[in-house]
Tab-separated table of N, CA, C and O and ligand atoms in Angstrom:
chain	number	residue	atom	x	y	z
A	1	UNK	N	-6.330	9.264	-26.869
A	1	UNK	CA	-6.311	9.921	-25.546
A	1	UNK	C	-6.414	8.876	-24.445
A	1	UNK	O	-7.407	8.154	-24.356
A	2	UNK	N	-5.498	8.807	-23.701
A	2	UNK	CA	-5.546	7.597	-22.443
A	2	UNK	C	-5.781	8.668	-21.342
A	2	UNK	O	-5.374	9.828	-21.403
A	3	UNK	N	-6.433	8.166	-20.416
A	3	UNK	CA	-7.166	9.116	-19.686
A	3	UNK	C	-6.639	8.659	-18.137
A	3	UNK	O	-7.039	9.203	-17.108
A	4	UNK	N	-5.654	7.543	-18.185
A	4	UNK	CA	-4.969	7.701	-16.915
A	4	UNK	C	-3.827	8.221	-16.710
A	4	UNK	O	-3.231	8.525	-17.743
A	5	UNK	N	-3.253	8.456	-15.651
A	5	UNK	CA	-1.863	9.041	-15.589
A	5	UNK	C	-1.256	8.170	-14.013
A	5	UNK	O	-1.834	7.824	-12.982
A	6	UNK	N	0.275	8.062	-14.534
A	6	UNK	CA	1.277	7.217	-13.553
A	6	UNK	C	0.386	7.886	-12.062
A	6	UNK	O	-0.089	9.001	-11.847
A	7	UNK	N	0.430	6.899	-11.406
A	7	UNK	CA	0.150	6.975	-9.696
A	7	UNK	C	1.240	7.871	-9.498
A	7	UNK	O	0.947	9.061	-9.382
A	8	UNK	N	2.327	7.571	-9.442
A	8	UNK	CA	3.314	8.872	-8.367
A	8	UNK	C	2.666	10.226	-8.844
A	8	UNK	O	2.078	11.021	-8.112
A	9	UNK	N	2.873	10.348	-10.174
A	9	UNK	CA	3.037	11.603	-10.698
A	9	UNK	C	1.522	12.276	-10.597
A	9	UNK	O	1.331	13.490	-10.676
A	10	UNK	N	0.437	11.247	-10.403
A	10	UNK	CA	-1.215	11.570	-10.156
A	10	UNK	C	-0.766	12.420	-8.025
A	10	UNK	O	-0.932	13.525	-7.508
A	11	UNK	N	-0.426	11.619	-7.738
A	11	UNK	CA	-0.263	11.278	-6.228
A	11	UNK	C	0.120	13.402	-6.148
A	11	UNK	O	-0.460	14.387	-5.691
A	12	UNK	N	1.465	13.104	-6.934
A	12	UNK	CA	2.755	14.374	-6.303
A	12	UNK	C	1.874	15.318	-7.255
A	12	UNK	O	1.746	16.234	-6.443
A	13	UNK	N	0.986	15.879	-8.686
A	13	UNK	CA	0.242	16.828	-8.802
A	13	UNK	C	-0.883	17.380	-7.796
A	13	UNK	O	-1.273	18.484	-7.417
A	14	UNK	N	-1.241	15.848	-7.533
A	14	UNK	CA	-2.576	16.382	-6.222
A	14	UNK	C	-1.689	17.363	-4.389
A	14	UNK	O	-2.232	18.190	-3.657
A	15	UNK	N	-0.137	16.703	-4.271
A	15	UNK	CA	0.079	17.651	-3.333
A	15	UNK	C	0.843	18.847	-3.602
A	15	UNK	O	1.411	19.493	-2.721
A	16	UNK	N	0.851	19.156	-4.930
A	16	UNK	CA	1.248	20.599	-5.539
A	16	UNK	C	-0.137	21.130	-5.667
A	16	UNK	O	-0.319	22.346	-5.618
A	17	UNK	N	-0.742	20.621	-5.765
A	17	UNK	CA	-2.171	21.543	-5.951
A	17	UNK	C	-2.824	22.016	-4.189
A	17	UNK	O	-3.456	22.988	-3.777
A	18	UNK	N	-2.416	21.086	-3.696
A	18	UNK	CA	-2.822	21.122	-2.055
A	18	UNK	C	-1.845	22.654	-1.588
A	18	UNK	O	-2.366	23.520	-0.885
A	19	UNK	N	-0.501	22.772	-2.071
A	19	UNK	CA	0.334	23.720	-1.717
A	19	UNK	C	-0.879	25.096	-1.843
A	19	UNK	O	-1.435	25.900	-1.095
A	20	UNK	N	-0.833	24.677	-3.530
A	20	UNK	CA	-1.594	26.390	-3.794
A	20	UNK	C	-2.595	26.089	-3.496
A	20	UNK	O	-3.149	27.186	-3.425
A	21	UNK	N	-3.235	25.454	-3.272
A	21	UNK	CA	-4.926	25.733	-2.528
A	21	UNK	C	-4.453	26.454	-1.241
A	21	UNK	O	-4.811	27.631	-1.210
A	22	UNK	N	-3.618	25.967	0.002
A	22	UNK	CA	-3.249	26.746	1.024
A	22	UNK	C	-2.871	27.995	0.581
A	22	UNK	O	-3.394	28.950	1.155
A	23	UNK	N	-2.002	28.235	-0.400
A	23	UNK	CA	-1.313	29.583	-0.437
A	23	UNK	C	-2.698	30.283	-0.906
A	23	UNK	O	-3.175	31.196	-0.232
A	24	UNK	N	-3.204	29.907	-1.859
A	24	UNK	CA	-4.582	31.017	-1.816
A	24	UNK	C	-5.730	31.230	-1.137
A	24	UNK	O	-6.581	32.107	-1.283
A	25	UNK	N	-5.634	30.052	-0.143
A	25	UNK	CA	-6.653	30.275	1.427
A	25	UNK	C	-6.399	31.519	2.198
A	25	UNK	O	-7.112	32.481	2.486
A	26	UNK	N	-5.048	31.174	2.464
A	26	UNK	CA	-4.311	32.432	3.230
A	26	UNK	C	-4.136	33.734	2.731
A	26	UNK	O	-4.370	34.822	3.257
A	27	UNK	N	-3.628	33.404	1.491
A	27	UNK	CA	-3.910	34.915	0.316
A	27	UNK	C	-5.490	36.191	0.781
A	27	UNK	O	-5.664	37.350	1.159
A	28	UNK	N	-6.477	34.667	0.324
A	28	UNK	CA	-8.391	35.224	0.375
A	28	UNK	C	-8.087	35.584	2.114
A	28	UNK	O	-8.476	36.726	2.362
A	29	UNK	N	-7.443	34.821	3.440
A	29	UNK	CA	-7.719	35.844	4.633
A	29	UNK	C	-7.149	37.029	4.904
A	29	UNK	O	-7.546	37.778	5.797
A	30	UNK	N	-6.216	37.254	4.172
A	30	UNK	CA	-5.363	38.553	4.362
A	30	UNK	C	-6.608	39.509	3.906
A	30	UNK	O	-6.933	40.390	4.702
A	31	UNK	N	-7.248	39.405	2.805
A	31	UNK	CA	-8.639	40.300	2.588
A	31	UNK	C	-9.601	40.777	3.529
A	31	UNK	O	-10.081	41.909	3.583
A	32	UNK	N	-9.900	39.513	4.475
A	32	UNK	CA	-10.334	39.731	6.089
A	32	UNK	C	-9.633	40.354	7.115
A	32	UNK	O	-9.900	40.010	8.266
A	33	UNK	N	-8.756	41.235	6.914
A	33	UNK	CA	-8.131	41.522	8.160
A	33	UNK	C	-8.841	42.221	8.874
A	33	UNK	O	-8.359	42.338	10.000
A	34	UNK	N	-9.876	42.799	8.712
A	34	UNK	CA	-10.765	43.634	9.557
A	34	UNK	C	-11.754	42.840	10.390
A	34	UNK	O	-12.493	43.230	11.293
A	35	UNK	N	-11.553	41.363	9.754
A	35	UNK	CA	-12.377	40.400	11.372
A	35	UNK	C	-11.449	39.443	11.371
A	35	UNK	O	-11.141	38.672	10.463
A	36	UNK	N	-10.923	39.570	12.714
A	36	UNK	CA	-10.218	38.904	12.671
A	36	UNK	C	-10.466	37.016	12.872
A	36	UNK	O	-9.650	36.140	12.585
A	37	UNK	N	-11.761	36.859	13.407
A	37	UNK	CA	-11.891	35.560	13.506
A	37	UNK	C	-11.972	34.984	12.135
A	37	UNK	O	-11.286	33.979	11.946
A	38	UNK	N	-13.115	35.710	10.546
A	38	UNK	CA	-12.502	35.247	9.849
A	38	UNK	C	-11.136	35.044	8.872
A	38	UNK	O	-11.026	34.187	7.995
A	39	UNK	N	-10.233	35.944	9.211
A	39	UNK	CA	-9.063	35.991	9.008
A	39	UNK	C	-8.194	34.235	9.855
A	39	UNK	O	-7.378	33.452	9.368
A	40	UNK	N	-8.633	34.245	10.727
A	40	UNK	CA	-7.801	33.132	11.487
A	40	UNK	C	-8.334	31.553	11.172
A	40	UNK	O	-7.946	30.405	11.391
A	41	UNK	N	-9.458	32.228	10.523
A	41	UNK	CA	-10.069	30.944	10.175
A	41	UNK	C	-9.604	30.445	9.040
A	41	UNK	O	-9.050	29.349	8.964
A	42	UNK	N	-9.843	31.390	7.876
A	42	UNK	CA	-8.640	31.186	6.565
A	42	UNK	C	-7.033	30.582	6.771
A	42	UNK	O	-6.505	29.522	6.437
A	43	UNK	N	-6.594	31.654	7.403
A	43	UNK	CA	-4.875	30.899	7.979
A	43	UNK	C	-5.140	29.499	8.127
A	43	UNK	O	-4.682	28.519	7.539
A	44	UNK	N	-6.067	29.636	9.135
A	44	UNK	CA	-5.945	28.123	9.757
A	44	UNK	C	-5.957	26.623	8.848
A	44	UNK	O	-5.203	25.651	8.813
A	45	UNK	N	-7.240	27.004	8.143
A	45	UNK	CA	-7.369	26.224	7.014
A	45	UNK	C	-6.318	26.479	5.724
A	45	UNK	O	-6.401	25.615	4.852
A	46	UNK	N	-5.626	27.241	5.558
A	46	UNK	CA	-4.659	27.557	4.681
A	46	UNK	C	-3.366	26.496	5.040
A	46	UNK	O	-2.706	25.839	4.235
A	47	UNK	N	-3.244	26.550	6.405
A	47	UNK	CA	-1.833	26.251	7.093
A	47	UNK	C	-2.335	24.395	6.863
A	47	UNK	O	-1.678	23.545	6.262
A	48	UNK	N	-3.634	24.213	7.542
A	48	UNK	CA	-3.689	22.899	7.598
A	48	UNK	C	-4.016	22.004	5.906
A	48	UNK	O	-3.987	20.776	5.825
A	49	UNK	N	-4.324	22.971	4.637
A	49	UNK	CA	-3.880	22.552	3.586
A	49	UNK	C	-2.271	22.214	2.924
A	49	UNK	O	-2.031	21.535	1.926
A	50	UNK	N	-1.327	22.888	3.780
A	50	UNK	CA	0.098	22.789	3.203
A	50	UNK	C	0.560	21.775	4.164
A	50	UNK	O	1.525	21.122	3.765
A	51	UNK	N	0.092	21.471	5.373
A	51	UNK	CA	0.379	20.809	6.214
A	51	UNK	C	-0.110	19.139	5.632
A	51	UNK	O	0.379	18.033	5.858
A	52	UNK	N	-1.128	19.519	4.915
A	52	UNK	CA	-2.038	17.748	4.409
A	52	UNK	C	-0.673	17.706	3.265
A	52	UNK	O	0.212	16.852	3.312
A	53	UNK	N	-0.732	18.639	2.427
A	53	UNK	CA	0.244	18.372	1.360
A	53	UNK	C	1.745	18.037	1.354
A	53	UNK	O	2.460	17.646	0.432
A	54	UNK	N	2.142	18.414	3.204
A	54	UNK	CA	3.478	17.491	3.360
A	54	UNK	C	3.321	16.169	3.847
A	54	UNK	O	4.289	15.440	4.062
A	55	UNK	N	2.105	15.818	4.036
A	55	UNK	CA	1.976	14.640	4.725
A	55	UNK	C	2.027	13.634	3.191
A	55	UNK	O	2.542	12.522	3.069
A	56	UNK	N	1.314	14.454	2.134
A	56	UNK	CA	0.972	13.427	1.110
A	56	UNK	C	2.908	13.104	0.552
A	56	UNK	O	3.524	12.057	0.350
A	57	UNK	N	3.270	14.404	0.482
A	57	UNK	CA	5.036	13.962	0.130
A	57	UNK	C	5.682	12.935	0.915
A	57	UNK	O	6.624	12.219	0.575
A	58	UNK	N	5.197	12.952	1.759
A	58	UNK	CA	6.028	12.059	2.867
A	58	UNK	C	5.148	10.706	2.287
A	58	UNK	O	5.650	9.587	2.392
A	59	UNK	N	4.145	10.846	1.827
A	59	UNK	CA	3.362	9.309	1.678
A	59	UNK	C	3.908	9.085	0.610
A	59	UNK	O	4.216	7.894	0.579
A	60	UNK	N	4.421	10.012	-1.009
A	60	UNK	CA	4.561	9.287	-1.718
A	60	UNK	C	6.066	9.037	-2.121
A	60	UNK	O	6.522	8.749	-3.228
A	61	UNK	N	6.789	9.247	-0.775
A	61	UNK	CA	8.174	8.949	-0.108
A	61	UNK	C	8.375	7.477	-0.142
A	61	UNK	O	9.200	6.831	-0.787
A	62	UNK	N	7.496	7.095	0.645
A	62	UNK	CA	7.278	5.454	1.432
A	62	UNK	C	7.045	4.855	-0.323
A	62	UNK	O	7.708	4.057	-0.986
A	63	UNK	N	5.770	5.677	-0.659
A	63	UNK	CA	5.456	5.000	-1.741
A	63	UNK	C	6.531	4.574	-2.568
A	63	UNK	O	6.523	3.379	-2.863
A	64	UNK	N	7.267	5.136	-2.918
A	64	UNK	CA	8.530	5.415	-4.190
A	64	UNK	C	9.106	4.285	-3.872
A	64	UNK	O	9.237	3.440	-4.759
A	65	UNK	N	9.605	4.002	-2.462
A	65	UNK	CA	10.730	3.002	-2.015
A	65	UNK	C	9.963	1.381	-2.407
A	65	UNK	O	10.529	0.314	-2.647
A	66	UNK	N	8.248	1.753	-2.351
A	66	UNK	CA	7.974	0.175	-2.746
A	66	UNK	C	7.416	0.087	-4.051
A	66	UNK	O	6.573	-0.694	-4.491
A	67	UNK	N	8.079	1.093	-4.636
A	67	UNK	CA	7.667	1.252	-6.395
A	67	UNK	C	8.236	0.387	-6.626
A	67	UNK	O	8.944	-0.135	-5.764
A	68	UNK	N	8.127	-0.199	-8.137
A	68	UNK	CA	9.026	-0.821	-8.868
A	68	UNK	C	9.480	-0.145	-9.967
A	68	UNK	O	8.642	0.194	-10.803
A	69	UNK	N	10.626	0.122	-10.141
A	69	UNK	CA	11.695	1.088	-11.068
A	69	UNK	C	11.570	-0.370	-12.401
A	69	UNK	O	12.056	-1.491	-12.247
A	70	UNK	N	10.817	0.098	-13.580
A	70	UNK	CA	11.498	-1.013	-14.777
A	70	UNK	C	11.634	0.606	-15.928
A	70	UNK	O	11.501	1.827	-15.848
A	71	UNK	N	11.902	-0.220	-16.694
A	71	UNK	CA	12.286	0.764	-18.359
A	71	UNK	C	10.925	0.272	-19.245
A	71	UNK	O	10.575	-0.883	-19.489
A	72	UNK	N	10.473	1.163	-19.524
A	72	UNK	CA	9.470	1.578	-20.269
A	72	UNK	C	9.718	1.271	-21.568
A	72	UNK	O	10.561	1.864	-22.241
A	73	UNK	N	8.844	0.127	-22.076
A	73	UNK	CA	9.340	-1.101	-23.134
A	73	UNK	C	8.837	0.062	-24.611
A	73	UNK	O	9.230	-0.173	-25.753
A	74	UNK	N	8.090	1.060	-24.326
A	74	UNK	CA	7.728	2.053	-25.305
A	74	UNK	C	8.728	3.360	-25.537
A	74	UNK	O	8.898	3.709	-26.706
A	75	UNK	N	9.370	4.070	-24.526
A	75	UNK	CA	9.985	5.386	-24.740
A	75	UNK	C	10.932	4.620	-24.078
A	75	UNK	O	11.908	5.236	-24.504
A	76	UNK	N	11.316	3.932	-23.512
A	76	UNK	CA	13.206	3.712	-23.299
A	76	UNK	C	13.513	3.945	-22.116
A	76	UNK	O	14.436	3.300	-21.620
A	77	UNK	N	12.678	5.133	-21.191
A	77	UNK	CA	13.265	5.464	-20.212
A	77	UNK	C	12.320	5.034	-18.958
A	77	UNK	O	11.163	4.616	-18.924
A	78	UNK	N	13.606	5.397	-17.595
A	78	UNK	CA	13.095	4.463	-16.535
A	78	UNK	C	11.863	5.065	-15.624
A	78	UNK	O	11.863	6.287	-15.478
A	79	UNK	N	10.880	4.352	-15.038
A	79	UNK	CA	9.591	5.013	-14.684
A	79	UNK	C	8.991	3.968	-12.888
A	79	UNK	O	9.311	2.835	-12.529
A	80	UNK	N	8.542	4.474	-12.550
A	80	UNK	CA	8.219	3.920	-11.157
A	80	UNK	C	6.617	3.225	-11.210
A	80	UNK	O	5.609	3.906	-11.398
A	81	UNK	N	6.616	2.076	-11.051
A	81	UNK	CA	5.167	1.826	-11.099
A	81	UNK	C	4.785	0.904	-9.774
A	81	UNK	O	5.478	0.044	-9.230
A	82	UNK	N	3.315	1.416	-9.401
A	82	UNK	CA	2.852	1.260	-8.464
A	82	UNK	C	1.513	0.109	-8.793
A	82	UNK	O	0.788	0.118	-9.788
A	83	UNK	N	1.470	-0.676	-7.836
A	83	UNK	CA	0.110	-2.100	-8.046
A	83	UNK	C	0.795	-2.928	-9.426
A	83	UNK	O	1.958	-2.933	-9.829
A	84	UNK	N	-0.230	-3.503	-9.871
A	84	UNK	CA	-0.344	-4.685	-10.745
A	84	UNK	C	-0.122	-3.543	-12.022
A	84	UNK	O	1.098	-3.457	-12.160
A	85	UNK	N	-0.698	-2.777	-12.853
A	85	UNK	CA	-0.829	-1.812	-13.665
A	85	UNK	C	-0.668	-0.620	-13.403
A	85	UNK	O	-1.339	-0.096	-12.514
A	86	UNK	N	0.329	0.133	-14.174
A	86	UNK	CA	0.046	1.255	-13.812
A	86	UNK	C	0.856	2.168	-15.201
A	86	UNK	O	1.496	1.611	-16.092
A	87	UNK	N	0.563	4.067	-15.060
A	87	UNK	CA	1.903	4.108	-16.475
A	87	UNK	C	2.296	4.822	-16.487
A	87	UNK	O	2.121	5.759	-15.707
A	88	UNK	N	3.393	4.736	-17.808
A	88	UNK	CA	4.975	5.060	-17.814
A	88	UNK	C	4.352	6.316	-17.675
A	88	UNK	O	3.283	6.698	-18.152
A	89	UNK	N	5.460	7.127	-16.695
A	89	UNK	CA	5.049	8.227	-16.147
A	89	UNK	C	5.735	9.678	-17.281
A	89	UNK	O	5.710	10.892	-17.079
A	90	UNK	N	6.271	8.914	-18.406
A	90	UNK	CA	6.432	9.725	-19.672
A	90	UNK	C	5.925	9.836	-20.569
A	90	UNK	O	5.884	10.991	-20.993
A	91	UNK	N	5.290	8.828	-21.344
A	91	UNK	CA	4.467	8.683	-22.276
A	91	UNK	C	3.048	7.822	-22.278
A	91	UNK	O	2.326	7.516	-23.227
A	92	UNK	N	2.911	7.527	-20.752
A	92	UNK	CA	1.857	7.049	-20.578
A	92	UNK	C	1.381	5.546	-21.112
A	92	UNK	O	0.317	4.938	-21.226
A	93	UNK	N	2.780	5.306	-21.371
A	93	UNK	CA	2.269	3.619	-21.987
A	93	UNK	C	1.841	2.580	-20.905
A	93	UNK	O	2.713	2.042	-20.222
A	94	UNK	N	0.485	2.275	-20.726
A	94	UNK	CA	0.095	1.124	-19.762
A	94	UNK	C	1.387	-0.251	-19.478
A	94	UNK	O	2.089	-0.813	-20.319
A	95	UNK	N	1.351	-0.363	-18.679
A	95	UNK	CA	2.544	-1.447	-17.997
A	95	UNK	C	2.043	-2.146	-17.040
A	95	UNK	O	1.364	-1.452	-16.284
A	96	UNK	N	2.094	-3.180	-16.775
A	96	UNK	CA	2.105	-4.188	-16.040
A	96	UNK	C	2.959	-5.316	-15.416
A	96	UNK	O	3.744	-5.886	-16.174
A	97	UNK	N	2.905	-5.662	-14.264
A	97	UNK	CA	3.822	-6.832	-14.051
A	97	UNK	C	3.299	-8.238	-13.648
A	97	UNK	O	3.671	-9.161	-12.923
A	98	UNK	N	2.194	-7.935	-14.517
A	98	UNK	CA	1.534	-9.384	-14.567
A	98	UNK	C	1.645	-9.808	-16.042
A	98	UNK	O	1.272	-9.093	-16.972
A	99	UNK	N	2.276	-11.228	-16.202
A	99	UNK	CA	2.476	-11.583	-17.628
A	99	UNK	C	1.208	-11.953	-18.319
A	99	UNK	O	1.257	-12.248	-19.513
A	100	UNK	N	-0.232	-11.965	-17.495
A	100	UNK	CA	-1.873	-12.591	-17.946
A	100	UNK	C	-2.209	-11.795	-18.227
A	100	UNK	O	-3.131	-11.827	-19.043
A	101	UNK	N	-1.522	-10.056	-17.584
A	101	UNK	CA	-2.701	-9.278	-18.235
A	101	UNK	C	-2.167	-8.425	-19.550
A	101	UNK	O	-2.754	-7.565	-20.207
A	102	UNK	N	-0.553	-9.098	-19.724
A	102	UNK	CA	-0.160	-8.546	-20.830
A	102	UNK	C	-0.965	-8.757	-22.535
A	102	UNK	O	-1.483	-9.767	-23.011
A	103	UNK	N	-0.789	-7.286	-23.171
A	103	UNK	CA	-1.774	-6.952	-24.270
A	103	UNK	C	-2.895	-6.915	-23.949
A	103	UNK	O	-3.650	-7.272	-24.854
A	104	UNK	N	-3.588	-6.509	-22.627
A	104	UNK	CA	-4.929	-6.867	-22.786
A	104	UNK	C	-4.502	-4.986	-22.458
A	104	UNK	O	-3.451	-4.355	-22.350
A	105	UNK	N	-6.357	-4.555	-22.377
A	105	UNK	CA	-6.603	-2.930	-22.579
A	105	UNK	C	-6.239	-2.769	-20.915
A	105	UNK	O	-6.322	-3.521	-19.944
A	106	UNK	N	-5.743	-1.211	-21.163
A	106	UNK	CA	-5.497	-1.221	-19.583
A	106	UNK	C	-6.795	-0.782	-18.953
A	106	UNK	O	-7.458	0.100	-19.499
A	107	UNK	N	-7.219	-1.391	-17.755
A	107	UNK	CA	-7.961	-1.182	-16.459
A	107	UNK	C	-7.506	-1.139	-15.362
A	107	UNK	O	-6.723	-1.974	-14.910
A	108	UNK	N	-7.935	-0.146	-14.763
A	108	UNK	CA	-7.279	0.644	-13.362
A	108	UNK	C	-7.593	-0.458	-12.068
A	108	UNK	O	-6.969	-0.637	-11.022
A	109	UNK	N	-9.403	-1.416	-12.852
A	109	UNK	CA	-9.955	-2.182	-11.977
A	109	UNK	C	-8.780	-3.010	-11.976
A	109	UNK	O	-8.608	-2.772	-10.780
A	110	UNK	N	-7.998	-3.627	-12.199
A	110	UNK	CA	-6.818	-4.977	-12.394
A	110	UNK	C	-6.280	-5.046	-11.402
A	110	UNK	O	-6.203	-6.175	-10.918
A	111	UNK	N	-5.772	-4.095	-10.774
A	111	UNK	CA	-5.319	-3.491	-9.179
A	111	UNK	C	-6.050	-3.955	-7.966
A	111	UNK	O	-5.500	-4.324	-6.928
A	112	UNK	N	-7.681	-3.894	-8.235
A	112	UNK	CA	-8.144	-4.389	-6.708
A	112	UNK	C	-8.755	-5.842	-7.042
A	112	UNK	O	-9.729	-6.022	-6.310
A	113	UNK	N	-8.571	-6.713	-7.715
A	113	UNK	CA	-8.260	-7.923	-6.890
A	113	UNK	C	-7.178	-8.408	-6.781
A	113	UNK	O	-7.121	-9.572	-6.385
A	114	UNK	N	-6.197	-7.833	-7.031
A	114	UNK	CA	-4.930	-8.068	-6.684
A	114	UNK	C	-5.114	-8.110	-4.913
A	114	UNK	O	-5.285	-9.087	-4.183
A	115	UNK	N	-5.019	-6.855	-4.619
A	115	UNK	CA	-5.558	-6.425	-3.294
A	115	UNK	C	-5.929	-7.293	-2.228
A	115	UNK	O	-5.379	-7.603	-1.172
A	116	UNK	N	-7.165	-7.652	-2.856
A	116	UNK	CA	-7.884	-8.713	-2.302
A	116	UNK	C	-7.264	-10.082	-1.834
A	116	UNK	O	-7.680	-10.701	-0.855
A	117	UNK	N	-6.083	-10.545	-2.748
A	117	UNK	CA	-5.615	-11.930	-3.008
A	117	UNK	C	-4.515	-11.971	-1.586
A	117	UNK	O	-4.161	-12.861	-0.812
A	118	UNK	N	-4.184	-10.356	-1.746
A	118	UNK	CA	-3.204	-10.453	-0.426
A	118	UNK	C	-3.747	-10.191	0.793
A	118	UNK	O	-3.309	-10.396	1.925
A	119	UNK	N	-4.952	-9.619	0.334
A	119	UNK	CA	-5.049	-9.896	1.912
A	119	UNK	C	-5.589	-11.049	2.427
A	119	UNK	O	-5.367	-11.289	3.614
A	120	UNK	N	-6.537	-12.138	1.503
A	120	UNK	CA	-6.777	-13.238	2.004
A	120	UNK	C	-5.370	-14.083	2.132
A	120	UNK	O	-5.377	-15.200	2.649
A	121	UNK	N	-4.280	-13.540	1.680
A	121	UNK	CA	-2.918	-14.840	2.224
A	121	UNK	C	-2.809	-13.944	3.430
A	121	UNK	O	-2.663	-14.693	4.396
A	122	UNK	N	-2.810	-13.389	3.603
A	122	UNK	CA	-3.048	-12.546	5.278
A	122	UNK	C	-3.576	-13.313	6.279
A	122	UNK	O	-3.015	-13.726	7.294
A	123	UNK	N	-4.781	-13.480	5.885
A	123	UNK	CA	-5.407	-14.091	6.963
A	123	UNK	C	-5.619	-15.726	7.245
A	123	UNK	O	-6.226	-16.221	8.195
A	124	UNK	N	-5.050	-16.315	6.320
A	124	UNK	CA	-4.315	-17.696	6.575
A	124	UNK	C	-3.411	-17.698	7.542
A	124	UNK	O	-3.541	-18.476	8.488
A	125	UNK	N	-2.238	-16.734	7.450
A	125	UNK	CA	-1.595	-17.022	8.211
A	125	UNK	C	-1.554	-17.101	10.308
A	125	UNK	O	-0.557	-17.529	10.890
B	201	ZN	ZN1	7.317	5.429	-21.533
């Protein structure tokens, strides 16, 4: 059991779940129609859950374009990976595009000092 899952596909479940959390905010105020403030309060928060969840599509829009597209050296087919590690968003095989941390166990930690490295060439410049 590997207990991580590809970033996009983690990213794009969390704003399908954001959808139906709104749709059943708004669902539970239609039950309130007899006050209406909490009725508007539900909408409101309903509307501004589908509203977070287009923002996250649009984020993992940007994201996609600075994915890196390779072929998945385990199932064959092509998969988008995000940071230093991350996985095949089919069969979950850990991947990397660091050749040091190849065969080693995957850690999610591998990602933030990566992070780190760029932003100190950041501030050299
Ligand atoms: Zn795969």
């Amino acid at each position: 059991m590997k207990p991580y899952k590809n970033k996009i596909n983690r990213i794009r479940s969390f704003a399908l779940a954001l959808i139906f959390l709104g749709v059943v905010i708004m669902y539970i105020g239609i039950f309130f129609r007899s006050n209406e403030i909490v009725m508007l309060i539900f909408m409101t928060l309903g509307f501004l859950s589908i509203i977070a969840s287009t923002v996250v599509y649009a984020w993992i829009g940007t994201l996609s374009t600075r994915a890196v597209q390779i072929q998945c050296p385990s199932c064959g087919r092509h998969t988008k990976m995000l940071g230093r590690v991350d996985m095949c968003g089919h069969c979950r095989e850990p991947l990397t595009l660091d050749p040091s941390l190849e065969g080693k166990e995957f850690d999610v930690s591998y990602n933030r000092p990566q992070k780190q490295t760029v932003k100190s060439t950041d501030d050299t410049k």
